[in-house]
Short mmCIF file of C-alpha atoms in Angstrom, two decimals:
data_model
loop_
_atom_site.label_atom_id
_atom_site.label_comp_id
_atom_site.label_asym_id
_atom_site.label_seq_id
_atom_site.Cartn_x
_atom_site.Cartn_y
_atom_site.Cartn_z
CA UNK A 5 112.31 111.37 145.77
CA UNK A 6 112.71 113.64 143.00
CA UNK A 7 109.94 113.87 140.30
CA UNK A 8 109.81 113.42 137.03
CA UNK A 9 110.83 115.87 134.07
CA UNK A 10 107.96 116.08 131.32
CA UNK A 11 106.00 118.03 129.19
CA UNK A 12 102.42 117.76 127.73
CA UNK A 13 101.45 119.80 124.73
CA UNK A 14 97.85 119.33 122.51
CA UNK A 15 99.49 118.63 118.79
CA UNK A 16 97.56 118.45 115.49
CA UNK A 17 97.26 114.83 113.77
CA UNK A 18 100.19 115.81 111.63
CA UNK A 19 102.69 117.25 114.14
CA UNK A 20 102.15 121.08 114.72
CA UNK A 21 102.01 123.07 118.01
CA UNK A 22 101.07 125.99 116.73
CA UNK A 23 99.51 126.92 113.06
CA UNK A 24 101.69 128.64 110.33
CA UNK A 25 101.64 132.32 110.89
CA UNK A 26 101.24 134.04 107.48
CA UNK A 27 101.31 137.24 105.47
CA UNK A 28 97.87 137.20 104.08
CA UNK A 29 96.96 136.96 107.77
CA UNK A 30 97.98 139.76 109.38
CA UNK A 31 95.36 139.75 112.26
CA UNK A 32 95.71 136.22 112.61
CA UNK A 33 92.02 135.56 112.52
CA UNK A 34 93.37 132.07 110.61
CA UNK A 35 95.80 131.40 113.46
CA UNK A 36 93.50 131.85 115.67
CA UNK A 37 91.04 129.77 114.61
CA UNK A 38 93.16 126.93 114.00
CA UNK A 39 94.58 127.55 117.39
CA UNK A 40 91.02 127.20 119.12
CA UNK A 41 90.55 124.15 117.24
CA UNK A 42 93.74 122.39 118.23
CA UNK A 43 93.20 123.38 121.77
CA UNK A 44 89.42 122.43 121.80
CA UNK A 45 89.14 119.80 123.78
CA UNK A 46 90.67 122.18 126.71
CA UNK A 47 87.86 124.91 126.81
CA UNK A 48 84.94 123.39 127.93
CA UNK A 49 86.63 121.55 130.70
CA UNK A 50 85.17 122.42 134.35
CA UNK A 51 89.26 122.67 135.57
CA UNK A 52 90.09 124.60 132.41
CA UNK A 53 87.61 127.16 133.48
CA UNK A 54 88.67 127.24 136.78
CA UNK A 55 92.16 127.53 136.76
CA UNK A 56 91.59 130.60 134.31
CA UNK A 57 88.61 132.43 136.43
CA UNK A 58 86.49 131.93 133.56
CA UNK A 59 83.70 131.17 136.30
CA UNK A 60 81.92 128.36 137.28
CA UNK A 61 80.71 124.67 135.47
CA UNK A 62 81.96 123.56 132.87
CA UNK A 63 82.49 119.20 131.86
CA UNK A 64 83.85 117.10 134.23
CA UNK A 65 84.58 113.54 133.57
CA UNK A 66 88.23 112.05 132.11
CA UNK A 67 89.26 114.74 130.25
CA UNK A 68 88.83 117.20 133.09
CA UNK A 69 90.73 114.45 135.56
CA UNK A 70 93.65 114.51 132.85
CA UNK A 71 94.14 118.39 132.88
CA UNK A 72 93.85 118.84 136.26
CA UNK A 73 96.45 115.80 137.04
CA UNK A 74 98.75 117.59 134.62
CA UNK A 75 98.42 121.21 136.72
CA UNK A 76 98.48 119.13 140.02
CA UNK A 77 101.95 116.80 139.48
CA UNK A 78 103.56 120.08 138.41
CA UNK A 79 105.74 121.59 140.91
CA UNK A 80 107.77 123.92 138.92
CA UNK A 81 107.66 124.94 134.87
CA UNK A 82 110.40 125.89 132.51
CA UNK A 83 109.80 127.93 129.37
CA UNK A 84 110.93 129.67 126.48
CA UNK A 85 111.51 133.73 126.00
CA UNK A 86 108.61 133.42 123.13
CA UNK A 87 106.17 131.80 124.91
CA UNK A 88 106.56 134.04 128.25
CA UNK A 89 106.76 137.20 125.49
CA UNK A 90 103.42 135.84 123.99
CA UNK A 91 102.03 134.65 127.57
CA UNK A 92 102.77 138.11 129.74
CA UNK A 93 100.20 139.96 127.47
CA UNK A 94 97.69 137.19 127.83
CA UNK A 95 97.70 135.80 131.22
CA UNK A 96 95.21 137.33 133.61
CA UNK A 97 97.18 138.95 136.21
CA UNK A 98 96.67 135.96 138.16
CA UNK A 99 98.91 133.58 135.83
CA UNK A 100 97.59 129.95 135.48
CA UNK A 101 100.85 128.47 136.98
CA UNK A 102 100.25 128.76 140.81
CA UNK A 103 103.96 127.60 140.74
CA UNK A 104 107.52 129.00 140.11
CA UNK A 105 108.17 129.43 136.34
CA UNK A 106 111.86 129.43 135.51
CA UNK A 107 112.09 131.66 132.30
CA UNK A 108 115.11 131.05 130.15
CA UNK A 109 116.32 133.99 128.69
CA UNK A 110 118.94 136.43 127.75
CA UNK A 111 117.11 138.90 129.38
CA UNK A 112 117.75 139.88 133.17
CA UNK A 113 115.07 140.80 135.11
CA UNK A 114 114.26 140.27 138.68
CA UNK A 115 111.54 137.83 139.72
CA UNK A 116 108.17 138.59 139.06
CA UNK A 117 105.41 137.73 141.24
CA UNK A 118 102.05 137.07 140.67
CA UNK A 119 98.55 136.81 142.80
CA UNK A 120 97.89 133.34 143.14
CA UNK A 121 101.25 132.11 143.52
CA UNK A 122 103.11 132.14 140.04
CA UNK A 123 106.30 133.58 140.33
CA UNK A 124 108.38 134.05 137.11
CA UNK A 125 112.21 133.50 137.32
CA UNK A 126 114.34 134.69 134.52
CA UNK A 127 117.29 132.45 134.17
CA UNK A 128 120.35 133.75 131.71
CA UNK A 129 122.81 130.38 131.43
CA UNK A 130 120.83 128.06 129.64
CA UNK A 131 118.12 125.56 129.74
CA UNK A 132 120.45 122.89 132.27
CA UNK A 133 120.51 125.75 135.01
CA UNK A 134 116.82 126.30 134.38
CA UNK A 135 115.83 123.12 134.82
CA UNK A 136 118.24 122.83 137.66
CA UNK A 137 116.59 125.44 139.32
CA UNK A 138 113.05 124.31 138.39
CA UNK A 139 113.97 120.22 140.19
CA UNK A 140 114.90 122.30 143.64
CA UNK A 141 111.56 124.21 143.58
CA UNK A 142 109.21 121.37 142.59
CA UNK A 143 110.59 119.12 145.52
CA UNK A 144 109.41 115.91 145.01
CA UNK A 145 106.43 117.17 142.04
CA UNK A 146 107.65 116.96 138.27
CA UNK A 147 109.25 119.70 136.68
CA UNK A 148 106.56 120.88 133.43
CA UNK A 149 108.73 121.55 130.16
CA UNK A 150 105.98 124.18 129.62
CA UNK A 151 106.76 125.39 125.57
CA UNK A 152 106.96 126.42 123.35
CA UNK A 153 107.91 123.86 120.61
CA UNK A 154 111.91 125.05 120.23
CA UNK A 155 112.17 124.85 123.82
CA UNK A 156 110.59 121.45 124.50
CA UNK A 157 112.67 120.11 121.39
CA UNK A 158 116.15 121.53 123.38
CA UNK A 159 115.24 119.18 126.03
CA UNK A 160 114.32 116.13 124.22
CA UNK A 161 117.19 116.39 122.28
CA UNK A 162 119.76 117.03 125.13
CA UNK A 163 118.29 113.77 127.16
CA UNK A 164 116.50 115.71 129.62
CA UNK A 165 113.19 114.60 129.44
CA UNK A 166 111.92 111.43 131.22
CA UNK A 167 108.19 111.53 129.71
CA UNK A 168 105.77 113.68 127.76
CA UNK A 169 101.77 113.24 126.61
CA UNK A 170 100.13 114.60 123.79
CA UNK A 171 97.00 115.30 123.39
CA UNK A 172 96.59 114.36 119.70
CA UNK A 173 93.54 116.56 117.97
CA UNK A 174 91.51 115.77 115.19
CA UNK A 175 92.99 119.07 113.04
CA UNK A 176 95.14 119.09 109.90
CA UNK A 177 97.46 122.51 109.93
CA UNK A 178 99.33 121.10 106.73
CA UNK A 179 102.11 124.01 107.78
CA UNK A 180 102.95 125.41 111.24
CA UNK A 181 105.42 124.98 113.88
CA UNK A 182 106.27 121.08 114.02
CA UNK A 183 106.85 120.46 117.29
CA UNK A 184 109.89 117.25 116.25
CA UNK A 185 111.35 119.02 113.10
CA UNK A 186 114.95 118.77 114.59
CA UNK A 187 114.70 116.03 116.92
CA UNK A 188 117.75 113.84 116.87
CA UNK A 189 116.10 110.79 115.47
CA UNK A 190 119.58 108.94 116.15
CA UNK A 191 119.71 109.11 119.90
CA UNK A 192 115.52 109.70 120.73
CA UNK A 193 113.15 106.51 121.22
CA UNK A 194 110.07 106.52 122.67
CA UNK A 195 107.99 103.74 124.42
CA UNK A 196 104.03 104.58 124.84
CA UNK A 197 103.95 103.73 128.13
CA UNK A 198 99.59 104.97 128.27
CA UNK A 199 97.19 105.79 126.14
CA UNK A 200 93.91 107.26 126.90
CA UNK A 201 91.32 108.27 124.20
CA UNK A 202 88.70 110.69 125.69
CA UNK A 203 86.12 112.04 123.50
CA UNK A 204 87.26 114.41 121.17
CA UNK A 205 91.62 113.73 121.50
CA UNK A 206 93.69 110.80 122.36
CA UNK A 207 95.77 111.33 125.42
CA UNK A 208 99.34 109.20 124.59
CA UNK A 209 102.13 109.16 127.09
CA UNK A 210 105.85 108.34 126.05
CA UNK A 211 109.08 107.66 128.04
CA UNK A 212 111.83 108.99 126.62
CA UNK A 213 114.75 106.69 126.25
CA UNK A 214 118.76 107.37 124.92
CA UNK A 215 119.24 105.04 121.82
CA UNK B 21 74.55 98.81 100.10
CA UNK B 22 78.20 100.71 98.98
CA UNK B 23 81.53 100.20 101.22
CA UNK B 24 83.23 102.94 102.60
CA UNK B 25 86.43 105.08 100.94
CA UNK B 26 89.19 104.54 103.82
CA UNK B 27 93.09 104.12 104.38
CA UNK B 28 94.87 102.37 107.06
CA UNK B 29 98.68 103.44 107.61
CA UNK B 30 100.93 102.90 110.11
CA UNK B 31 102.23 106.52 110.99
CA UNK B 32 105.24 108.23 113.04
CA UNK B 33 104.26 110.38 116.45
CA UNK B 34 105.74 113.23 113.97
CA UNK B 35 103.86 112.69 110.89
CA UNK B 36 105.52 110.43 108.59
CA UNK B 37 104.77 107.29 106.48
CA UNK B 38 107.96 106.61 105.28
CA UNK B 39 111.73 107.69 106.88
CA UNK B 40 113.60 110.24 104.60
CA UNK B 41 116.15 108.58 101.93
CA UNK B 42 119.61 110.08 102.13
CA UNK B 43 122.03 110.05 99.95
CA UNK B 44 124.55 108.80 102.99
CA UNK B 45 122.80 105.80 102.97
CA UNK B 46 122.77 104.05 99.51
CA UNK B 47 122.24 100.34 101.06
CA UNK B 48 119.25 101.96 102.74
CA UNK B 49 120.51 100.53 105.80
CA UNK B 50 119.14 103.49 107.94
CA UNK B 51 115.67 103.54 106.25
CA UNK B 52 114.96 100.28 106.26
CA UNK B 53 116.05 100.30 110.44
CA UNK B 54 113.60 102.83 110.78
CA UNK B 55 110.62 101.46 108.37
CA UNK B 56 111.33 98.55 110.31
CA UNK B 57 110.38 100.64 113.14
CA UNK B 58 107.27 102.04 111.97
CA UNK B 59 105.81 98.79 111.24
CA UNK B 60 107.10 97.05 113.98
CA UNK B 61 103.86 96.34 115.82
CA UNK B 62 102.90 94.12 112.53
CA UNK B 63 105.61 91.53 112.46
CA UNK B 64 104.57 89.51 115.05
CA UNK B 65 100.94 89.28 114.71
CA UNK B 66 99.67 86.03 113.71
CA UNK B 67 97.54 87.59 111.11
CA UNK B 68 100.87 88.91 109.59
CA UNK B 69 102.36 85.94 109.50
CA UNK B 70 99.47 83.86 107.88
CA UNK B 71 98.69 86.58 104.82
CA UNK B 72 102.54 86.54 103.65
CA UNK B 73 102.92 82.85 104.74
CA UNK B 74 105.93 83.53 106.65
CA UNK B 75 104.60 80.47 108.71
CA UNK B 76 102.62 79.15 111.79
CA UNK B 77 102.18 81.01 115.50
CA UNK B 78 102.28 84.91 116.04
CA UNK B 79 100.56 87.42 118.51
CA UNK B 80 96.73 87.11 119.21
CA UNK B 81 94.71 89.56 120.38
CA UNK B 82 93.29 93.22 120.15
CA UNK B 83 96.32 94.37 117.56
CA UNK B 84 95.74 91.17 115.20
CA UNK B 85 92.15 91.57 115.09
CA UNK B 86 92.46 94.70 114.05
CA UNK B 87 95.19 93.99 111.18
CA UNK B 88 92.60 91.14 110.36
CA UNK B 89 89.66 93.23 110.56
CA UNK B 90 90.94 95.96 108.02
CA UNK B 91 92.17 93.21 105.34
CA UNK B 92 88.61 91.53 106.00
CA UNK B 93 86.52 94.81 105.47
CA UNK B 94 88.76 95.37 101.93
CA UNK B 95 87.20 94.81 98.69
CA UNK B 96 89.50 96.14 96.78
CA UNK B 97 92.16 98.26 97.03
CA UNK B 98 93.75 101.47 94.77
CA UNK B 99 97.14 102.39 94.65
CA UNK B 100 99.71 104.39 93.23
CA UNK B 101 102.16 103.40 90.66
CA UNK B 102 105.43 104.36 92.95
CA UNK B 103 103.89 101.44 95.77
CA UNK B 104 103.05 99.22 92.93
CA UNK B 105 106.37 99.18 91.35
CA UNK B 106 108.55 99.19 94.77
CA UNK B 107 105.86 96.02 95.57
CA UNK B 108 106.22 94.18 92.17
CA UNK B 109 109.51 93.51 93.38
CA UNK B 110 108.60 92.93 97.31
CA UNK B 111 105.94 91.10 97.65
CA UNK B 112 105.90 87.25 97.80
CA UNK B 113 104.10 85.89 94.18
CA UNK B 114 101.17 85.38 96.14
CA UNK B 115 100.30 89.03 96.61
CA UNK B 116 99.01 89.85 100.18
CA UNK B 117 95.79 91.33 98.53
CA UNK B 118 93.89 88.64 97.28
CA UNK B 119 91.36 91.12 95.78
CA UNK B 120 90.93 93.55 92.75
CA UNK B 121 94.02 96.10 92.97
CA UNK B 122 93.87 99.41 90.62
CA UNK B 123 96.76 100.84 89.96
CA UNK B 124 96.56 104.64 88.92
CA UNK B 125 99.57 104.61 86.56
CA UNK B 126 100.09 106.35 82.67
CA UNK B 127 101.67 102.66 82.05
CA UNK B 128 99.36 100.66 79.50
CA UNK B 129 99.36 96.82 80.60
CA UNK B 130 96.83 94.06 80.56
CA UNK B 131 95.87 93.19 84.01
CA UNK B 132 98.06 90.96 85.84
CA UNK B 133 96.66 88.24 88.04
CA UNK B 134 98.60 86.81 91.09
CA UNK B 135 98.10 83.27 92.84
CA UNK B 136 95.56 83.96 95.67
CA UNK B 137 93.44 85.89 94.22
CA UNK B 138 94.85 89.47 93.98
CA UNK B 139 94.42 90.89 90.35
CA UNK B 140 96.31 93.99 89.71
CA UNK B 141 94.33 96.21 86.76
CA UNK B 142 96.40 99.34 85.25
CA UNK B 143 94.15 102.39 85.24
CA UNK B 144 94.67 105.10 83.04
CA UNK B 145 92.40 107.76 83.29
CA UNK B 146 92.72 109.44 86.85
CA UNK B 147 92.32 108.75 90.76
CA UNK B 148 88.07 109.26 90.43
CA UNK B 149 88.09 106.73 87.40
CA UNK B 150 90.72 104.14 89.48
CA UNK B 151 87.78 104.62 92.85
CA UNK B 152 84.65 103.88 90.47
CA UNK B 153 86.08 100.57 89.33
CA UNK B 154 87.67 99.45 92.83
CA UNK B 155 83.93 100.46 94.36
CA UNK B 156 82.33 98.44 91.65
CA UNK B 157 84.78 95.46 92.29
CA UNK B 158 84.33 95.60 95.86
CA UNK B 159 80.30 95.48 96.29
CA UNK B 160 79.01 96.16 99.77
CA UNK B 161 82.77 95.69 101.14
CA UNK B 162 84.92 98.70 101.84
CA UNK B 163 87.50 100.27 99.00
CA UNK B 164 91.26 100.71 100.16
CA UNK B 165 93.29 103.62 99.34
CA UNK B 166 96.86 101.16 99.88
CA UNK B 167 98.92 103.97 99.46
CA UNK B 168 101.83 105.61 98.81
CA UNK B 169 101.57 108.75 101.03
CA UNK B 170 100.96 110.94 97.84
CA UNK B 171 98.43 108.82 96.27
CA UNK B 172 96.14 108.84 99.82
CA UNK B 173 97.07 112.49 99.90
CA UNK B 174 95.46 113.21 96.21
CA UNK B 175 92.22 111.49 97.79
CA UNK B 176 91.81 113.21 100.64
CA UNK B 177 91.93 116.45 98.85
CA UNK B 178 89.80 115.66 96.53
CA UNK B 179 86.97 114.78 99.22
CA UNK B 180 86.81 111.04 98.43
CA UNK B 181 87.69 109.54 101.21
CA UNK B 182 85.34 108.83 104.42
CA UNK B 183 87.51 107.97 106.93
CA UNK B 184 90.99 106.55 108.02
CA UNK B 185 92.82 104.44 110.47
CA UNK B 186 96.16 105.32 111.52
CA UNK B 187 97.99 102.90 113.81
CA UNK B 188 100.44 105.85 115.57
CA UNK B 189 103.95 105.04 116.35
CA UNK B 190 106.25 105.20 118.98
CA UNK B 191 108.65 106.94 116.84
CA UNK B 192 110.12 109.81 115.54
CA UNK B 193 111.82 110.42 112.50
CA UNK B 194 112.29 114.37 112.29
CA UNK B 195 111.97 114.35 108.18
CA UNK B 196 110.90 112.30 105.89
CA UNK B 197 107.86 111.26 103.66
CA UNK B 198 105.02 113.12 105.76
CA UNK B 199 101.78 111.67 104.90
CA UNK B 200 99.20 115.56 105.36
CA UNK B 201 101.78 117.56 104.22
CA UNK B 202 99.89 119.81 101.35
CA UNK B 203 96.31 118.78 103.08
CA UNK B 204 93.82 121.12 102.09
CA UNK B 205 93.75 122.52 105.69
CA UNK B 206 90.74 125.07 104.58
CA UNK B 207 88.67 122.19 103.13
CA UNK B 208 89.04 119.16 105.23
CA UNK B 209 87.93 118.69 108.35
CA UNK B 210 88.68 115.69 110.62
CA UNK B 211 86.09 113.70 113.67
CA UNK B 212 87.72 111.49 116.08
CA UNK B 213 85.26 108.39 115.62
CA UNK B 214 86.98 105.90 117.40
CA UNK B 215 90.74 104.96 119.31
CA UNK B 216 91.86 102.19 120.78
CA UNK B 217 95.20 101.49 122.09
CA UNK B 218 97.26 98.23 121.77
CA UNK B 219 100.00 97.52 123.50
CA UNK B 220 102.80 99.10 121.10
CA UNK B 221 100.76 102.07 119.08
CA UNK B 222 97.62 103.77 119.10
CA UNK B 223 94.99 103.10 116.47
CA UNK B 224 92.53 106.01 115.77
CA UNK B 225 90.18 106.51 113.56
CA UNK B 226 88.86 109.39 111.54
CA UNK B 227 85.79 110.57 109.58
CA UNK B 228 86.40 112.73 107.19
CA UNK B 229 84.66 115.93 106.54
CA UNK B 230 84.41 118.73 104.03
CA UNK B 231 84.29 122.30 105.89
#
């Protein structure tokens, strides 16, 4: 049985990913900020700390059962060039992924493994043969759109994805990288098919249907 | 003992209180399809139905308590002079407020007093002025920012407003009239107090707070 196709991303109250980057910024000690805040309710989580080697404890309860269901359904991630860019100089050597990562890109490169099980795959003819690639490696787990934002959007918009969750946080960016801008309103509807507050986010799950 | 500041909007998963009006749609075919949308979960509560006497019957239950619950709590309500003058011509002449409305408009006009109860008043003098009087007309009940999108906006930034409801969509519109675009993303701060979900949207609830 093949698995599903999703992604799950934490997203600000008003529809960013990521905050704005900006000029009067330049060591992004505002980003980053705004980026710990958005991503809050991740940090403190027992699995979180785990999965990262950040040692041991940490809260268990729902929240901690919905990340780690999220890293254990996922057989296989796809991603974008900027996120694996960004990502490769912030991993630990022993990526979070524990998976194949199919890396779409025009760059070629052979595979790239990593302790612990994460091999990166860098795939040059577009996001179809990516995902392709990422169904036959998961088996029957669910293929992770992993990010960023342009490359989940691709995949909404071209009727790939079955079902995504976001983890909605109580943070206003006013500006920064919308994670919809773009969508094809015409042809996208959702259904909230779950939806989970925990303490500090909601967690909201949506199939994706073809209007 | 004083009522709270709040607003209550229904809101797309991408941000956005009202669709975007194009100029390939003069009938307004395609915005009112997708208001339609936004607001769908309303419609057929029985709550709905009663306050703009569209007749017996509707949906019971956790959504139309809630819908109930924030009309109940309202005092009286403020609002801007674009919602008041799109809803002069909308609503039924029994106005679904049936409370003190202020209007924050440079119009001069005598107040104007519905069937049922609702009396809208014309305020001159500014959004703090338009929030004094509503508090004083509502006693120990809450005060209602109604809307438009700018008007809740202008109170948010200006720290007057203690917390908010938004009932969250499944829907996405990819532009239109985004309700925390220009938040003061230095100044205000958001908690997650409360979320409950229905069976068609999410309902969360925010205290606001200054940094």
């Amino acid at each position: 049985m093949a698995g599903k196709v999703f992604f799950s991303v934490s997203m600000s109250l008003d529809g960013f990913v990521a905050p704005e980057e900006r000029e009067d910024d330049p060591d992004q000690q505002r980003w980053t900020a705004q980026w710990m805040e958005l991503q809050q309710w991740l940090f403190p989580l027992r699995f979180f700390r785990e999965n990262l080697k950040f040692g041991e404890g940490g809260e268990e309860g729902r929240a901690n059962d919905i990340a780690r269901e999220t890293f254990e359904r996922t057989g296989a991630s796809v991603m974008g060039k900027r996120m694996f860019d960004l990502g490769e100089k912030a991993w630990p050597p022993e990526a979070p992924f524990h998976t194949p990562v199919f890396v779409v890109t025009h760059e070629k490169r052979d595979p790239w493994e990593r302790p612990g099980g994460t091999v990166f795959h860098f795939v040059n003819d577009g996001i179809e043969s990516a995902l392709d690639q990422a169904r036959a490696a998961a088996g029957d787990r669910d293929v992770r759109i992993a990010g960023g934002g342009t490359t989940i959007l691709e995949y909404v918009n071209a009727g790939l994805v079955d079902e995504f969750t976001v983890a909605l946080a109580p943070v206003l960016f006013g500006t920064g990288t919308s994670l919809f801008a773009g969508v094809d309103a015409d042809r996208v509807a959702l259904e909230q098919v779950r939806s989970e507050p925990t303490q500090r986010v909601t967690h909201v799950t949506y199939a994706v249907r073809t209007r």
